[in-house]
Amino acid sequence: MAVALPKNFSEVRQHLQQPLIRNSFFIMASSFVAAGFGFFFWMIAARFYSQADVGIATALMSSMGLLILISRLGLDQSVIRFFPTRDKNRVIGTAVLVPTAVALGAGLFFIATVDVLAPELAIVRTIAPLYLVILGAYSITWVFEGAFNALRKSEHYFALNLLYGTRILFLVPLVFLGAVGIFGAFGLSFILGLVLALVLLARCSVRPTPCVDRVFLREAWQFSAGAYVAGILMSAPNMLIPIMVLNVLGAESTANYYITYAIVSILFMIPYAFTTSLFVEGSHGGEMKRSVLRTLASMFLLLVPAIIGLSLFGEQILNLIGKDYVEGMALLRVLAASALFVSICQTFISIAKVRNDIRSLVVLSGFISVALLGLGYAMMNRFGLIGMGYAWLATYVAGTLLVGLILKKKGWL
């Protein structure tokens, strides 16, 4: 089935008003805004903080991201899946209370065992109250962001990402705290975002009910248990790699990796935006084959020139952040090249979620997680930081081949 291209301005306007494209636009715009603010955040951090402080702060953020990932229990996906048919207030209330309680419990466990799990992050014991407050705010805003996408109100998600940019304002005043200053600036923006999210939800006539809906939990778990496992498998490497780099190559290499990845993640945001919107539309009963073709065409149209541009001008961007980070250019080019293969894998994941094909979802996610972490560790020890880039590219090329095999076996081609 071919996807007709708009022929005039009227058709372009009509095309942009389609829910899939409109929500994709706002999710992608949110990602670009977040990336833009992130660029300036790390550029300022690199100027005012030592490279070691940047490395420790990024590892702190990654540890928190991993705790959030583990604690979601798949309920963020269930919010999107069940919002169209269930009591929204009870759904979001449950999706906030349960994961946040789990996140705080996991946070306490991490703090108590940090000397064993991540000795380089022993500082977390000193800042335990701050760590837990930011963890709670981060957990709640994560759920609210998904709720806005489920409501097809991605413009509110965009507004939240604009507010998150305030973290830049806190960097210089908190410089005397070192790595904790960077981490604190990051966390304060989520606390402000939590307040704004509650206001925007009220405008959508959604007021989270402070309850645990057991019926929703049971139905959600039946849907999301496999998706939850797959989500952990897909996302855990992003949280674990900075910690792994810290332990294998040191704080300076961790800073180089994180800054380089933060720049390349602009490319990864394109498939994230379109495949999230694809999942939303599929959950609302949209026609999947046409939506998939439109998603792939739109992603490649944006990704190809973006990859070329980043490969040509990446060195200048890294130099703006700091001369010490220019050595990440080789890693940047390899990571950028992987974006096309990442987009294909992400598209398949959305298709599998809509079709409730959890087995294929877990197979692909498990393969990517194990291959990325295993290859990354082996190649870093042999080639240094660039080895992590080789692992990214090799893993997602192999993942794309696996997607082709699954599609052929399922007869979806």
XYZ file of C-alpha atoms in Angstrom, residues 57-316:
260
model
C 26.432 13.370 37.992
C 25.600 11.457 34.803
C 26.026 8.161 36.643
C 23.696 9.418 39.417
C 21.073 10.326 36.818
C 21.481 6.973 35.100
C 21.022 5.101 38.378
C 17.794 7.017 38.968
C 16.617 6.322 35.431
C 17.219 2.612 35.994
C 15.155 2.662 39.218
C 12.297 4.429 37.391
C 12.497 1.876 34.597
C 12.278 -1.067 37.001
C 9.432 0.460 39.024
C 7.083 1.268 36.123
C 5.707 -2.307 36.074
C 4.444 -1.647 32.549
C 1.715 0.677 33.844
C 2.920 3.554 31.667
C 2.054 1.418 28.626
C -1.256 0.394 30.192
C -2.224 4.047 30.636
C -2.006 4.476 26.858
C -3.764 1.162 26.208
C -6.693 1.613 28.654
C -7.278 5.388 28.759
C -9.780 5.321 25.859
C -12.116 2.852 27.647
C -11.686 3.184 31.442
C -12.117 5.753 34.236
C -9.155 8.029 33.549
C -8.949 9.393 37.104
C -8.645 5.932 38.652
C -6.288 4.680 35.949
C -3.815 7.521 36.387
C -4.137 7.479 40.191
C -3.203 3.809 40.247
C -0.444 4.304 37.683
C 1.089 6.986 39.920
C 0.775 5.371 43.351
C 1.999 1.854 42.613
C 5.148 2.605 40.547
C 6.156 5.522 42.777
C 5.927 3.361 45.901
C 8.034 0.699 44.180
C 10.540 3.335 42.991
C 11.012 4.736 46.489
C 11.436 1.239 47.919
C 14.002 0.426 45.232
C 15.715 3.745 45.941
C 16.086 2.895 49.626
C 17.517 -0.511 48.709
C 19.996 1.072 46.278
C 21.162 3.596 48.879
C 21.631 0.846 51.475
C 23.626 -1.384 49.106
C 25.464 1.192 46.966
C 28.865 0.121 48.339
C 28.287 -3.279 46.745
C 26.270 -2.351 43.628
C 28.107 0.810 42.532
C 30.972 1.795 44.851
C 31.836 4.801 42.664
C 28.424 6.290 43.580
C 28.852 6.095 47.356
C 28.012 9.825 47.431
C 24.333 8.829 47.142
C 24.341 7.874 50.827
C 25.262 11.457 51.743
C 22.419 12.943 49.666
C 19.810 10.234 50.345
C 16.850 12.596 51.163
C 17.476 14.695 48.027
C 17.852 11.551 45.918
C 14.511 10.138 47.127
C 12.582 13.415 46.662
C 13.824 13.770 43.087
C 13.138 10.077 42.456
C 9.504 10.509 43.548
C 8.958 13.617 41.401
C 10.618 11.934 38.413
C 8.390 8.853 38.789
C 5.139 10.842 38.927
C 5.947 13.177 36.032
C 6.905 10.158 33.900
C 3.352 8.792 34.291
C 1.794 12.195 33.581
C 3.824 12.560 30.378
C 2.413 9.251 29.128
C -1.097 10.349 30.104
C -0.852 13.460 27.918
C 0.183 11.321 24.948
C -2.666 8.881 25.667
C -5.127 11.797 25.730
C -3.768 12.936 22.346
C -2.726 16.136 24.104
C 0.947 15.929 23.251
C 1.125 19.724 23.249
C 0.997 19.503 27.058
C 3.930 17.086 26.962
C 5.681 19.751 24.892
C 4.912 22.403 27.542
C 6.419 20.181 30.243
C 9.634 19.811 28.278
C 9.845 23.580 27.932
C 9.617 23.886 31.709
C 12.281 21.217 32.233
C 14.664 23.668 30.573
C 14.708 25.654 33.817
C 17.364 23.211 35.052
C 19.869 25.389 33.187
C 19.092 28.306 35.517
C 20.086 26.309 38.594
C 23.509 25.175 37.349
C 25.604 28.223 38.192
C 24.055 28.948 41.638
C 24.673 25.314 42.658
C 28.234 25.052 41.320
C 29.695 25.030 44.842
C 28.080 21.595 45.374
C 30.064 19.904 42.591
C 28.408 16.792 41.121
C 25.479 17.222 43.529
C 24.865 20.676 42.031
C 24.376 19.190 38.560
C 22.135 16.467 39.961
C 20.138 18.982 42.026
C 19.563 21.246 39.017
C 18.289 18.211 37.103
C 15.911 17.255 39.918
C 14.477 20.717 40.621
C 13.110 20.908 37.073
C 11.087 17.720 37.664
C 9.615 19.141 40.866
C 8.453 22.233 38.935
C 7.196 19.972 36.134
C 5.076 18.004 38.590
C 3.188 21.169 39.581
C 2.571 22.177 35.947
C 1.470 18.652 34.986
C -1.236 18.641 37.673
C -2.578 21.964 36.360
C -2.615 20.743 32.745
C -4.320 17.468 33.683
C -7.051 19.439 35.466
C -7.615 21.389 32.233
C -8.188 18.039 30.527
C -10.785 17.189 33.222
C -8.447 14.542 34.663
C -7.851 14.583 38.414
C -5.870 11.559 39.635
C -7.824 9.624 42.250
C -5.543 8.582 45.160
C -6.536 4.922 45.037
C -5.371 1.556 43.783
C -7.859 0.152 41.260
C -7.353 -3.598 41.621
C -9.472 -4.427 38.560
C -7.389 -2.093 36.401
C -4.183 -3.483 37.905
C -5.209 -7.041 37.073
C -6.203 -6.189 33.491
C -3.160 -3.965 33.052
C -0.788 -6.654 34.276
C -2.289 -9.206 31.884
C -1.573 -6.761 29.065
C 1.686 -5.257 30.221
C 3.623 -8.021 32.004
C 5.466 -8.973 28.836
C 5.693 -5.371 27.660
C 7.170 -4.461 31.051
C 9.884 -7.095 30.732
C 10.563 -5.990 27.154
C 10.695 -2.343 28.220
C 13.276 -3.108 30.889
C 15.345 -5.135 28.441
C 15.291 -2.329 25.843
C 15.907 0.589 28.192
C 18.174 -0.905 30.858
C 21.314 -0.691 28.681
C 20.863 3.096 28.374
C 20.915 3.357 32.177
C 23.603 0.735 32.774
C 26.117 1.778 30.128
C 27.241 5.036 31.852
C 27.749 3.097 35.094
C 29.603 0.374 33.170
C 31.815 2.985 31.465
C 32.508 4.570 34.864
C 33.712 1.260 36.304
C 35.686 0.184 33.207
C 37.162 3.443 31.865
C 36.688 6.064 34.618
C 34.750 9.283 35.241
C 36.262 11.281 32.338
C 35.306 8.620 29.775
C 31.829 8.466 31.321
C 31.449 12.209 30.757
C 32.619 11.808 27.136
C 30.194 8.966 26.509
C 27.222 10.704 28.116
C 27.757 14.018 26.300
C 28.211 12.261 22.952
C 25.172 10.057 23.504
C 23.104 13.089 24.556
C 23.862 14.734 21.195
C 23.168 11.601 19.129
C 19.965 10.974 21.094
C 18.459 13.820 19.049
C 18.369 11.287 16.213
C 16.900 8.546 18.405
C 14.093 10.929 19.405
C 12.714 10.842 15.860
C 11.793 7.120 15.929
C 10.677 7.476 19.564
C 8.187 10.198 18.610
C 6.726 8.425 15.588
C 6.569 4.941 17.103
C 4.958 6.242 20.312
C 2.291 7.926 18.211
C 1.928 4.717 16.169
C 1.218 2.786 19.386
C -1.331 5.408 20.502
C -3.157 5.292 17.161
C -3.128 1.493 17.103
C -4.615 1.473 20.624
C -7.400 3.769 19.389
C -8.187 1.343 16.550
C -6.316 3.088 13.744
C -5.572 1.218 10.486
C -2.144 -0.258 11.163
C -0.610 -1.051 7.788
C -1.067 2.447 6.432
C 0.085 3.963 9.733
C 3.246 1.822 9.720
C 4.136 2.849 6.166
C 3.504 6.503 6.970
C 5.628 6.183 10.117
C 8.586 4.607 8.297
C 8.457 7.112 5.431
C 8.313 10.087 7.803
C 11.163 8.779 9.977
C 13.561 8.104 7.104
C 12.747 11.464 5.506
C 13.975 13.161 8.683
C 16.713 10.747 9.760
C 18.847 10.590 6.608
C 19.652 14.327 6.365
C 19.950 14.547 10.166
C 22.554 11.752 10.252
C 24.540 13.385 7.455
C 24.396 16.793 9.145
C 25.458 15.461 12.532
C 28.329 13.499 10.998
C 29.570 16.645 9.220
C 29.175 19.155 12.043
C 29.397 16.993 15.164
C 32.961 18.051 15.918
C 31.952 21.726 16.075
